[in-house]
Tab-separated table of C-alpha atoms in Angstrom:
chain	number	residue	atom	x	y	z
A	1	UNK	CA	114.801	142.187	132.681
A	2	UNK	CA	112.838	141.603	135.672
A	3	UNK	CA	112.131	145.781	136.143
A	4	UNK	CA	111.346	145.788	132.385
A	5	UNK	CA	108.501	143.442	132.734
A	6	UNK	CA	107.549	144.955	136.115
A	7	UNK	CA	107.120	148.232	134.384
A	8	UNK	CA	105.080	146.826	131.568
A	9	UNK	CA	102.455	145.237	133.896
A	10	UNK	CA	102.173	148.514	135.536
A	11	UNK	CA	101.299	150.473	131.666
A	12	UNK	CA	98.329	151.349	131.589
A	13	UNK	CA	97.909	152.009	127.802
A	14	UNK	CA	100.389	151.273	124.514
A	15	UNK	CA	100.394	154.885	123.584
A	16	UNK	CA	101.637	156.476	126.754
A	17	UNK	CA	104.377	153.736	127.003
A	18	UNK	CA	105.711	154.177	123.819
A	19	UNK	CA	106.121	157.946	124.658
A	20	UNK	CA	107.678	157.314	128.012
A	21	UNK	CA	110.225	155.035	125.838
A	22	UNK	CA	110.670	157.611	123.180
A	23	UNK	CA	111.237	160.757	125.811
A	24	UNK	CA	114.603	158.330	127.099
A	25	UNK	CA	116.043	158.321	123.393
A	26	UNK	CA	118.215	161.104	121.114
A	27	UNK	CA	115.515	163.226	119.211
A	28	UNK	CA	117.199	162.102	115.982
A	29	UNK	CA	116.211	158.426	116.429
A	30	UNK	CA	112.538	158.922	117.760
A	31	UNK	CA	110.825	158.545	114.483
A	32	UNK	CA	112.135	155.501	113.452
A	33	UNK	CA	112.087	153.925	116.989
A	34	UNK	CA	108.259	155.147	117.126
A	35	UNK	CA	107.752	152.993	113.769
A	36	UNK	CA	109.611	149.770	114.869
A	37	UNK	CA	107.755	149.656	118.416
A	38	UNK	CA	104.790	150.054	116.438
A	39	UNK	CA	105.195	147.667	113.728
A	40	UNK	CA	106.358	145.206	116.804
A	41	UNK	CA	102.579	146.010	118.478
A	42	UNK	CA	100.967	145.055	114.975
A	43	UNK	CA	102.630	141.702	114.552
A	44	UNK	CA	101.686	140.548	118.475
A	45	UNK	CA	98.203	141.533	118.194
A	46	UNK	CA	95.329	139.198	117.085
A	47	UNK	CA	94.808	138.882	113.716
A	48	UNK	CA	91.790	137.364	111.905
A	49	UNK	CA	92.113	135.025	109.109
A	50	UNK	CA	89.870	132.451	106.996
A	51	UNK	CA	90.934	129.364	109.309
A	52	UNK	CA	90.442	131.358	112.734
A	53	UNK	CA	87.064	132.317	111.622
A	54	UNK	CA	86.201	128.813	110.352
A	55	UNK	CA	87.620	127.599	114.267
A	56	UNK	CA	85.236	129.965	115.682
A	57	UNK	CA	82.054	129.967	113.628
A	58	UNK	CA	82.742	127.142	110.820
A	59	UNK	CA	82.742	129.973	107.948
A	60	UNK	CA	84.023	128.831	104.441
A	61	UNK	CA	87.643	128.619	104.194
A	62	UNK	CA	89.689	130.966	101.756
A	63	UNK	CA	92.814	130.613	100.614
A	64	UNK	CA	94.208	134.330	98.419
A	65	UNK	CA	97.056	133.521	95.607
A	66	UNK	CA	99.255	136.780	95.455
A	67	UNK	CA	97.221	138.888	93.423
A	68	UNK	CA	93.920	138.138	95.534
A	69	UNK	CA	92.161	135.324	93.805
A	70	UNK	CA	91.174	132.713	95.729
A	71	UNK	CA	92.374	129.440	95.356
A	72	UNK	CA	89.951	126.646	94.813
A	73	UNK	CA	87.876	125.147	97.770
A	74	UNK	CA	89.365	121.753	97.804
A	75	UNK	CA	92.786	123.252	97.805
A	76	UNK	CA	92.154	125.940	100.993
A	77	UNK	CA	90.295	122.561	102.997
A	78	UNK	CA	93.146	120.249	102.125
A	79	UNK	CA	95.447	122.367	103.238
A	80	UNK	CA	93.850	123.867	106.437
A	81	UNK	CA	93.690	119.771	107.211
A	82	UNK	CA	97.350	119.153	106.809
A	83	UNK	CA	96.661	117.059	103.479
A	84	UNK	CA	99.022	119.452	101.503
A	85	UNK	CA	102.250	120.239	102.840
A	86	UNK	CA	103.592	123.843	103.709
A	87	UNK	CA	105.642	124.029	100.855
A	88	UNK	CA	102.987	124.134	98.715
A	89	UNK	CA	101.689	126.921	100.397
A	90	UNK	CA	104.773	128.815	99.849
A	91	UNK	CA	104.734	127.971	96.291
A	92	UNK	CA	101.529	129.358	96.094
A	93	UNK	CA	101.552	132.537	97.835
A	94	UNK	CA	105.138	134.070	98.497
A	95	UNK	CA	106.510	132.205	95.331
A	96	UNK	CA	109.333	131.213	97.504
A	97	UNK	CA	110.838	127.954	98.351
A	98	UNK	CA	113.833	126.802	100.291
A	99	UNK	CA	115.487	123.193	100.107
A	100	UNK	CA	116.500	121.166	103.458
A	101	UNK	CA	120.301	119.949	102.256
A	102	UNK	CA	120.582	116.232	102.951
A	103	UNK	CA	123.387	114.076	102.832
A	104	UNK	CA	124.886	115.225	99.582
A	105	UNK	CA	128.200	115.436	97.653
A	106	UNK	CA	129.296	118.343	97.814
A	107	UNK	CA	131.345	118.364	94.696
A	108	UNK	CA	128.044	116.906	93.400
A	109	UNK	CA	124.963	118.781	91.647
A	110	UNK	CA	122.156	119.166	94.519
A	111	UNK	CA	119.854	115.849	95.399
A	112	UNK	CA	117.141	118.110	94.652
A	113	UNK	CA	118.591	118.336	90.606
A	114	UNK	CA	117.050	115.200	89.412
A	115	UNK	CA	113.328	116.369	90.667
A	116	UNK	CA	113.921	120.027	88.765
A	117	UNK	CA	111.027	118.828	86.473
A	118	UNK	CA	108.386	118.051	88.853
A	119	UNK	CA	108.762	120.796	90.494
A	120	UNK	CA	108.411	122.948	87.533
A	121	UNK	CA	104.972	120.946	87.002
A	122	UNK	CA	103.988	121.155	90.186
A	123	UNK	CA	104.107	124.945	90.133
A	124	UNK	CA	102.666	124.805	86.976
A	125	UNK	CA	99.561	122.908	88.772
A	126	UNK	CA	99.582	125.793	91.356
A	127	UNK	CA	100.036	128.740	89.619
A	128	UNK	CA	98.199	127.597	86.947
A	129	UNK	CA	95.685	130.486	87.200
A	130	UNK	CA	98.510	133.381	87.075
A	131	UNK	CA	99.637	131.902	83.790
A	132	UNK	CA	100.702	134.127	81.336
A	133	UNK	CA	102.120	136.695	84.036
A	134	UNK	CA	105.753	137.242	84.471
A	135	UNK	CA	106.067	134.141	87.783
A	136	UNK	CA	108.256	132.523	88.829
A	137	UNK	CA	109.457	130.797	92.308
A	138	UNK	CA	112.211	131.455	94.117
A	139	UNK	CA	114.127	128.356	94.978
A	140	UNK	CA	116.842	128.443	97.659
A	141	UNK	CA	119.511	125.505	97.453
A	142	UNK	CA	122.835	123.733	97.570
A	143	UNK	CA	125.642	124.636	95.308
A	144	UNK	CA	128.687	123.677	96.399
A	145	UNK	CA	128.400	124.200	100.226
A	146	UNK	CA	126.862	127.368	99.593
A	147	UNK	CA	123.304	128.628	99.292
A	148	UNK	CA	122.458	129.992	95.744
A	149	UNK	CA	118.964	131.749	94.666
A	150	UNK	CA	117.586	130.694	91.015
A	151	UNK	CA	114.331	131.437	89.735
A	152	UNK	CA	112.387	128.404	88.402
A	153	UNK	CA	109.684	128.961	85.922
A	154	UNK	CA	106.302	127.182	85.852
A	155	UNK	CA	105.985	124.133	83.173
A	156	UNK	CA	101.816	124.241	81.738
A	157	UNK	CA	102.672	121.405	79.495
A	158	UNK	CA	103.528	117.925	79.804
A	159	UNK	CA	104.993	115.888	77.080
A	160	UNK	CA	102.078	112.720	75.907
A	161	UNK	CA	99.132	115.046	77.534
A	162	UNK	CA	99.102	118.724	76.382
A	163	UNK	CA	98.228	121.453	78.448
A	164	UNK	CA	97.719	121.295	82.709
A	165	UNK	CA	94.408	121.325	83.946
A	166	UNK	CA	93.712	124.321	86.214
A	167	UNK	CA	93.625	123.863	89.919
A	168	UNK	CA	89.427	124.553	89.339
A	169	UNK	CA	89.287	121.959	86.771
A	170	UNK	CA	90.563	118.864	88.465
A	171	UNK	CA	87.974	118.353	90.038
A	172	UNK	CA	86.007	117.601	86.969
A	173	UNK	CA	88.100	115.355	85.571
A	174	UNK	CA	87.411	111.654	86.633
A	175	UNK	CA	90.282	109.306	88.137
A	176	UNK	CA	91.758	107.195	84.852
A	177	UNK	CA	92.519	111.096	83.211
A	178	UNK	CA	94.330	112.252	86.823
A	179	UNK	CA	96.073	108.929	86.739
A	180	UNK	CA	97.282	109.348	83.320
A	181	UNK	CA	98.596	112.536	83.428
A	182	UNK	CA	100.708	111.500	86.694
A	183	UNK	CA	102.045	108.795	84.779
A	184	UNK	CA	102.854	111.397	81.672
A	185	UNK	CA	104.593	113.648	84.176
A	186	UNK	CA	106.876	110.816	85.376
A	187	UNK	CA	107.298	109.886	81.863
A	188	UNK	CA	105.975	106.120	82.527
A	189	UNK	CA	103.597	103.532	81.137
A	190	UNK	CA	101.417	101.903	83.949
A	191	UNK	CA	100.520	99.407	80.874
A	192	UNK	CA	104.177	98.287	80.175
A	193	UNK	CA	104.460	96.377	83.398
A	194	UNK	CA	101.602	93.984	84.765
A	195	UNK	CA	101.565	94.193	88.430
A	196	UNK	CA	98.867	95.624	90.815
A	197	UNK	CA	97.760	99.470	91.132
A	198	UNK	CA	99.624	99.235	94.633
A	199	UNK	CA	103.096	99.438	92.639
A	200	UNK	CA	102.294	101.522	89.545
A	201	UNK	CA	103.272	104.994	91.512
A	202	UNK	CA	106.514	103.331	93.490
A	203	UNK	CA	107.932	102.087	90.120
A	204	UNK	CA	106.457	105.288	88.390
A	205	UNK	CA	108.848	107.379	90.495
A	206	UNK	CA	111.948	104.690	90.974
A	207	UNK	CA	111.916	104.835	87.230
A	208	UNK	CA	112.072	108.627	86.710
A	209	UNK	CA	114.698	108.806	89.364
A	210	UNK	CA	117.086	106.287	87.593
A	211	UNK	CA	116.811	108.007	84.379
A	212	UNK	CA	117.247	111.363	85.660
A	213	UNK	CA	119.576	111.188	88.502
A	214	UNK	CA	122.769	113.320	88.368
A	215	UNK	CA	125.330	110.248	87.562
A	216	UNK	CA	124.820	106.986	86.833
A	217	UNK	CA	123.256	104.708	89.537
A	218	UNK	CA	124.401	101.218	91.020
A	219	UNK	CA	122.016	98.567	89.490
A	220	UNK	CA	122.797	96.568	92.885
A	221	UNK	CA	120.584	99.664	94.323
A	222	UNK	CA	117.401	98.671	92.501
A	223	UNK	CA	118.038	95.172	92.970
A	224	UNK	CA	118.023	96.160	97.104
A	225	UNK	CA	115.086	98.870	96.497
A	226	UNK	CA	112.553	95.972	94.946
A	227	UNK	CA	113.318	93.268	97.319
A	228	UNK	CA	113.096	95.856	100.554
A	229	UNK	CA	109.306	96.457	98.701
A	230	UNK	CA	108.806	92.772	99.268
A	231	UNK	CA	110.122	92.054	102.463
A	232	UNK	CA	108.153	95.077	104.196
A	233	UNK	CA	105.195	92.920	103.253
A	234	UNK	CA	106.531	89.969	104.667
A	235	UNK	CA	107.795	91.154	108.315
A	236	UNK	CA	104.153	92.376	109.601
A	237	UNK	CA	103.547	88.152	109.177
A	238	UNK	CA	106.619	86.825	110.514
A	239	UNK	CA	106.675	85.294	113.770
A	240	UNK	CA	109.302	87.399	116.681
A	241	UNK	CA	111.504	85.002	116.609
A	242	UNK	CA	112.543	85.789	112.843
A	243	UNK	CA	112.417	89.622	114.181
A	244	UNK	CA	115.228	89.262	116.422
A	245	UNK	CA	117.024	92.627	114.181
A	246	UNK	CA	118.351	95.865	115.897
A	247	UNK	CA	117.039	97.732	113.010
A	248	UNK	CA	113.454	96.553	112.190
A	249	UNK	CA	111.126	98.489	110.993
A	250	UNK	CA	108.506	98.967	113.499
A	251	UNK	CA	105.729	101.122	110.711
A	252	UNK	CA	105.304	97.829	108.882
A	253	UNK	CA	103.385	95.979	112.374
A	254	UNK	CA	100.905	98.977	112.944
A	255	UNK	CA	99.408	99.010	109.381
A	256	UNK	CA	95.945	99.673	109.468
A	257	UNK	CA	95.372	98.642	105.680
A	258	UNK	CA	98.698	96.470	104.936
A	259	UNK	CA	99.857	95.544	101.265
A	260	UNK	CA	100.246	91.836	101.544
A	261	UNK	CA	102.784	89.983	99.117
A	262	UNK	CA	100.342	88.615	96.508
A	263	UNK	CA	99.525	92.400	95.636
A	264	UNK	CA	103.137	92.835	94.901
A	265	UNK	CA	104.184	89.734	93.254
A	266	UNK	CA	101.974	88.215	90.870
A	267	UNK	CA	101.879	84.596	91.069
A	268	UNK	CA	102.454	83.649	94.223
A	269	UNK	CA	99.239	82.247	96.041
A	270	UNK	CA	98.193	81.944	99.581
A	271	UNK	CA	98.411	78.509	100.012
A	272	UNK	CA	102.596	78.585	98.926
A	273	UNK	CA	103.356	81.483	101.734
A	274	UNK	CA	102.942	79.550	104.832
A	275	UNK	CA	104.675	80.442	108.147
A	276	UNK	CA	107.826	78.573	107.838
A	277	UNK	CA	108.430	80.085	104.471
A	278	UNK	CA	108.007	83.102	105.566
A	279	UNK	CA	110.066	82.689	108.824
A	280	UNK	CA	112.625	81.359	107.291
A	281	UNK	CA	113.471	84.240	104.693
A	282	UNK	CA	112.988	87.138	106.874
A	283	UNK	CA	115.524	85.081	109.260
A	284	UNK	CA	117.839	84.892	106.072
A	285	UNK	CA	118.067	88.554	105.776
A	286	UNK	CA	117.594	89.588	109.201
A	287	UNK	CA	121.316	90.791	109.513
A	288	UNK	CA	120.567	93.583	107.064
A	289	UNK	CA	118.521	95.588	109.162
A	290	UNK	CA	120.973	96.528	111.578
A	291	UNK	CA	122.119	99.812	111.874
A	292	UNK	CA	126.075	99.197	109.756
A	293	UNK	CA	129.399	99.711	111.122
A	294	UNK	CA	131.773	101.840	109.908
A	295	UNK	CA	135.429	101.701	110.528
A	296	UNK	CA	139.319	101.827	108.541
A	297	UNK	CA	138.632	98.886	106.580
A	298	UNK	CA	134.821	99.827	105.848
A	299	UNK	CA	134.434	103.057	104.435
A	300	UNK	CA	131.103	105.356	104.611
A	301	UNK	CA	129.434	105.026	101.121
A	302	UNK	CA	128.822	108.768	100.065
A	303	UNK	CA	127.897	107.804	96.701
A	304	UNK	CA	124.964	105.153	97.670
A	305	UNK	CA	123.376	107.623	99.770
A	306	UNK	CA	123.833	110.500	97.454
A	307	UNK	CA	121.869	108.385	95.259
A	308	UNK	CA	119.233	107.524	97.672
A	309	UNK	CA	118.706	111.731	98.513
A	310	UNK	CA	118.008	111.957	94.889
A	311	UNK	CA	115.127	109.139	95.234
A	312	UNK	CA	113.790	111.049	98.197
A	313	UNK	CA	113.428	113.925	96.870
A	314	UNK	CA	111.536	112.539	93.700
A	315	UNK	CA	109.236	111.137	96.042
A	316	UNK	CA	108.618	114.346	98.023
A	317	UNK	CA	106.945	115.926	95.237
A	318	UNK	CA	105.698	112.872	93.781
A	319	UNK	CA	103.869	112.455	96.570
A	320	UNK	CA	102.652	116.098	96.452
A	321	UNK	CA	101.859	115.801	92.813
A	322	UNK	CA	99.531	113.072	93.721
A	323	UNK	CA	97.408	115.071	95.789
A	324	UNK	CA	97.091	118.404	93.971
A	325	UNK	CA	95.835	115.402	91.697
A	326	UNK	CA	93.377	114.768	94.175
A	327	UNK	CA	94.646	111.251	94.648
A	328	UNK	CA	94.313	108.914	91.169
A	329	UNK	CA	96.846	106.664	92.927
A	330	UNK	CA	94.990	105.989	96.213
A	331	UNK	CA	97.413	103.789	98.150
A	332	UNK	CA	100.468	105.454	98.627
A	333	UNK	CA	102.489	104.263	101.325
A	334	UNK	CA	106.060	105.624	100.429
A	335	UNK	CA	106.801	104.977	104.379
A	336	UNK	CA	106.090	101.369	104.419
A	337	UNK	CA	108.016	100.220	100.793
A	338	UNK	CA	111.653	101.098	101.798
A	339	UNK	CA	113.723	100.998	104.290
A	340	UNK	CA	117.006	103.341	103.910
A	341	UNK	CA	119.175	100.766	106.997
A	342	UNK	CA	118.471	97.955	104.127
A	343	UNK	CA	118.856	99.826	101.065
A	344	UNK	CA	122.383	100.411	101.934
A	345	UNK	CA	123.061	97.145	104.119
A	346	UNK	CA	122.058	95.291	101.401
A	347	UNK	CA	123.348	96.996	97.979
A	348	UNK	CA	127.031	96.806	100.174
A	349	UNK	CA	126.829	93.020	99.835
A	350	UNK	CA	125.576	92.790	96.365
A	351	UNK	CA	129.085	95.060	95.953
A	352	UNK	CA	130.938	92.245	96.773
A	353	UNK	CA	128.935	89.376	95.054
A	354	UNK	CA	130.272	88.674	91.634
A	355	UNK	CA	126.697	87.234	90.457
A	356	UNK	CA	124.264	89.928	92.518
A	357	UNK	CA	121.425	87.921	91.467
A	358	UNK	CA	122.133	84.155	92.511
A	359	UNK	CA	122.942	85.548	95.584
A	360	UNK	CA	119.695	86.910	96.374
A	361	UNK	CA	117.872	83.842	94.570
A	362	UNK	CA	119.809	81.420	97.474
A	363	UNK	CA	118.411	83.676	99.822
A	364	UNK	CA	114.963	83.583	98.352
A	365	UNK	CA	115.119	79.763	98.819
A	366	UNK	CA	116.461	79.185	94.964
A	367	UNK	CA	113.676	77.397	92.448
A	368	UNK	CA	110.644	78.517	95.289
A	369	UNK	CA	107.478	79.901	94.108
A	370	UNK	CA	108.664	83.539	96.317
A	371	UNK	CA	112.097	83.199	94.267
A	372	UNK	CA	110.773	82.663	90.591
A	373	UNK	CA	108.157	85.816	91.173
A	374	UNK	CA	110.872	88.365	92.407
A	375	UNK	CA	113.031	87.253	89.274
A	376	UNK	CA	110.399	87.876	86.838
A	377	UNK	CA	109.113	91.040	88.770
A	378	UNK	CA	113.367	92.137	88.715
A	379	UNK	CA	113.522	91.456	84.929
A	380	UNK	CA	110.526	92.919	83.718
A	381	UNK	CA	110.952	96.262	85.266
A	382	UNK	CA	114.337	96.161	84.623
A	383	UNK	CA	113.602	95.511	80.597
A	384	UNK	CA	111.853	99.073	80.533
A	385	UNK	CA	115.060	100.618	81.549
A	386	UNK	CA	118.182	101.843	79.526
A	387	UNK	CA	121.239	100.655	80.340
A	388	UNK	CA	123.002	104.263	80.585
A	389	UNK	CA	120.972	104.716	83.717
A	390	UNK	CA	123.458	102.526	85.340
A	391	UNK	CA	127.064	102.677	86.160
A	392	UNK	CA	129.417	100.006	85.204
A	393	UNK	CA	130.964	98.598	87.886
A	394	UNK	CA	134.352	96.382	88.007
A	395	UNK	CA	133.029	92.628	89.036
A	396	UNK	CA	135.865	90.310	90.914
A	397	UNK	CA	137.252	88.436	88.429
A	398	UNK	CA	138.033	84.429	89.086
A	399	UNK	CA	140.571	84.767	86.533
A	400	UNK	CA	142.499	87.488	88.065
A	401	UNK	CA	142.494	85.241	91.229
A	402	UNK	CA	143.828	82.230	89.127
A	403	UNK	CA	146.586	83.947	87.386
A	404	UNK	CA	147.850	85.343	91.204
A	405	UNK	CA	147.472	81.581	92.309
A	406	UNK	CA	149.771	80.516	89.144
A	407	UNK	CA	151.857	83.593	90.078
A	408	UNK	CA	152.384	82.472	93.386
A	409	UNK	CA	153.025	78.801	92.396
A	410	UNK	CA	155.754	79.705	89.910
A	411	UNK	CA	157.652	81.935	92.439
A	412	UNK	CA	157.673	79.208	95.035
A	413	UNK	CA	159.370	76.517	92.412
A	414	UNK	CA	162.144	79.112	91.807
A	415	UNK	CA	162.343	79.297	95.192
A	416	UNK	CA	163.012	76.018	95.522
A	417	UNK	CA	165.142	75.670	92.547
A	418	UNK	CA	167.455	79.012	93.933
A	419	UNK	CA	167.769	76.442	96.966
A	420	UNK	CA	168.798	73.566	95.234
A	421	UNK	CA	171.142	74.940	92.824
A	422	UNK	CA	173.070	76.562	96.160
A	423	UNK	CA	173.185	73.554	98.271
A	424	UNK	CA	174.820	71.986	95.053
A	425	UNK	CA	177.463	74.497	94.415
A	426	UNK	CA	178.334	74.799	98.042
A	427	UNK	CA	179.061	71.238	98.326
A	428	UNK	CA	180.830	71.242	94.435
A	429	UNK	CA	184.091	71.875	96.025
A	430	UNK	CA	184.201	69.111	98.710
């Protein structure tokens, strides 16, 4: 290796290299050798492109679909700025995507199933200008633990709002007609629910999850995923010695433009959030923050976090939708409102609470102002959803314990009876 590179700082010009390499090879492989060294040369030269150009003289950046239109201004600069991710470039121009697998089931439908219908939009939003040509994107993905190619076609219509804009058009179209078609895409009414702007994209996108996910979900996971959006707005405010958790979050204490609680829950003021209250509840559910421990007797939860993929990937390309959008939700934080250690701490205990709710209420500080908004913020949200979204799951019955208690009672008297009734026929005789 070291002679190679020797003899390549002593070449004097790519063309009589490449014959000196050719003259040491069979005549029957020379052509195609000659073409792969050359190709090779192509690929490591410079090569000039919209972006270098703008780097070097601050030209206008262009951004060419596959058939040599270029894409809209906004869309080349948001891109070129890291704004839009590089999947969207792929959809774009090569038509081809492929899917990171997670932590799925593998006898289970991908995580990326349940967000098959955004991502149709969303490449509906992009291609939208090559409409009415034969595209389509390439989608790479779980099946099984296998990789499997399917072609995806392009949705231009969404249900409650008609036909997409094109990527040139939504720039025209002011911020209450951007937001609504978001919320028609994720099939949700911002006005069913009265709680701040801050929360009408999270609950936008927790909603379509529940009601598309693969299987049925464990309602002890939204009751975890709505009180993790709370108390990320309470840590930043809690003194360290509440904070004292392996776990904690440290991208809730750096937040240049934090969410504080009275944007989340309605009804609670300033005034009723003072330091010891909040103190004293982080403290109360400090323990869930810690990274679990897994052993025999406590079993890795597959299904939980199967269900929490699914919710990741929904917010992937919700969060992409949003900005092809050109932002009508603002705000979006999707970082700073969960917390996957919790989510899965804390739906573990719900699992073994036979009343879920009373459970976190005694936590809350039952009857407290922080207590009585979480409830109503729990119920109403809850009220928009069907039950078939969630799984029933067996609750510890009292009775059951009872009856074994009986059980147990009844054995011991014939135990003692067995006893007597031997002592008296071995003295029967005497």
């Amino acid at each position: 290796m070291i002679g190679l590179l020797h003899w390549l700082q002593m070449a004097t010009s790519v063309e009589g290299t490449i014959s000196q390499v050719l003259v040491t090879l069979k005549s029957g492989v020379r052509d195609e050798a000659e073409k792969s060294i050359r190709d090779a040369v192509i690929r490591y030269g410079a090569r000039s492109s919209s972006f270098v150009r703008n780097l070097q003289d601050g030209s206008q950046l262009k951004l060419l679909n596959s058939s040599g239109v270029p894409f809209p201004r906004w869309f080349a600069e948001q891109f070129f700025s890291g704004v839009l991710s590089p999947y969207l470039l792929n959809v774009a121009i090569v038509h081809k995507v492929f899917h990171l697998t997670q932590i799925d089931c593998f006898e289970m439908p991908s995580s990326y199933a349940c967000s098959l219908p955004l991502r149709k939009t969303l490449y509906g939003l992009v291609l939208a200008a090559e409409e009415g040509s034969d595209v389509a994107v390439e989608e790479f993905d779980r099946e099984g633990k296998n990789m499997v190619r399917r072609l995806e076609r392009p949705s231009y219509e969404v249900s409650r709002f008609g036909r997409l804009p094109k990527l040139h058009k939504i720039e025209e179209l002011d911020v209450l007609t951007r937001r609504r078609l978001f919320d028609c895409i994720f099939e949700f009414d911002a006005c069913a629910l009265k709680y701040p702007e801050p929360l009408h994209i999270m609950l936008a996108v927790v909603s379509y999850w529940l009601q598309h996910a693969c299987s049925p979900t464990n309602e002890n996971l939204l009751r975890s995923l709505l009180l993790n959006t709370v108390l990320l707005r309470l840590l930043p405010q809690a003194t360290q010695s509440s904070k004292k958790v392996c776990g904690k979050p440290r991208s809730t204490s750096d937040d240049p433009n934090p969410i504080h609680i009275q944007e989340v829950l309605l009804g609670v003021q300033d005034q009723q959030m003072t330091q010891v209250v909040i103190d004293e509840t982080c403290k109360n559910f400090s323990k869930f923050w810690s990274r679990p421990t897994h052993n025999h007797a406590r079993h890795f939860d597959a299904d939980l976090v199967y269900s929490c993929c699914q919710l990741q990937t929904c917010l992937m390309f919700a969060r992409s939708i949003n900005r092809v959008l050109l932002r009508p939700y603002s705000n979006v934080q999707f970082h700073r409102s969960f917390n996957g250690t919790f989510l899965y701490n804390f739906t573990k205990e719900l699992d073994t609470r036979p009343k879920p709710d009373l459970f976190i209420a005694e936590y809350l500080g039952r009857g407290s102002p922080l207590e009585v908004a979480f409830s109503g913020f729990y119920k109403e949200f809850r009220s928009i959803l069907p039950d078939c979204c969630f799984e029933r799951r067996a609750v510890p019955s009292r009775k059951k314990k009872k009856n074994r208690n009986v059980r147990d009672k009844h054995t011991d008297e014939e135990e003692s009876e067995e006893s007597v009734v031997l002592l008296t026929n071995r003295f029967a005789d005497l």
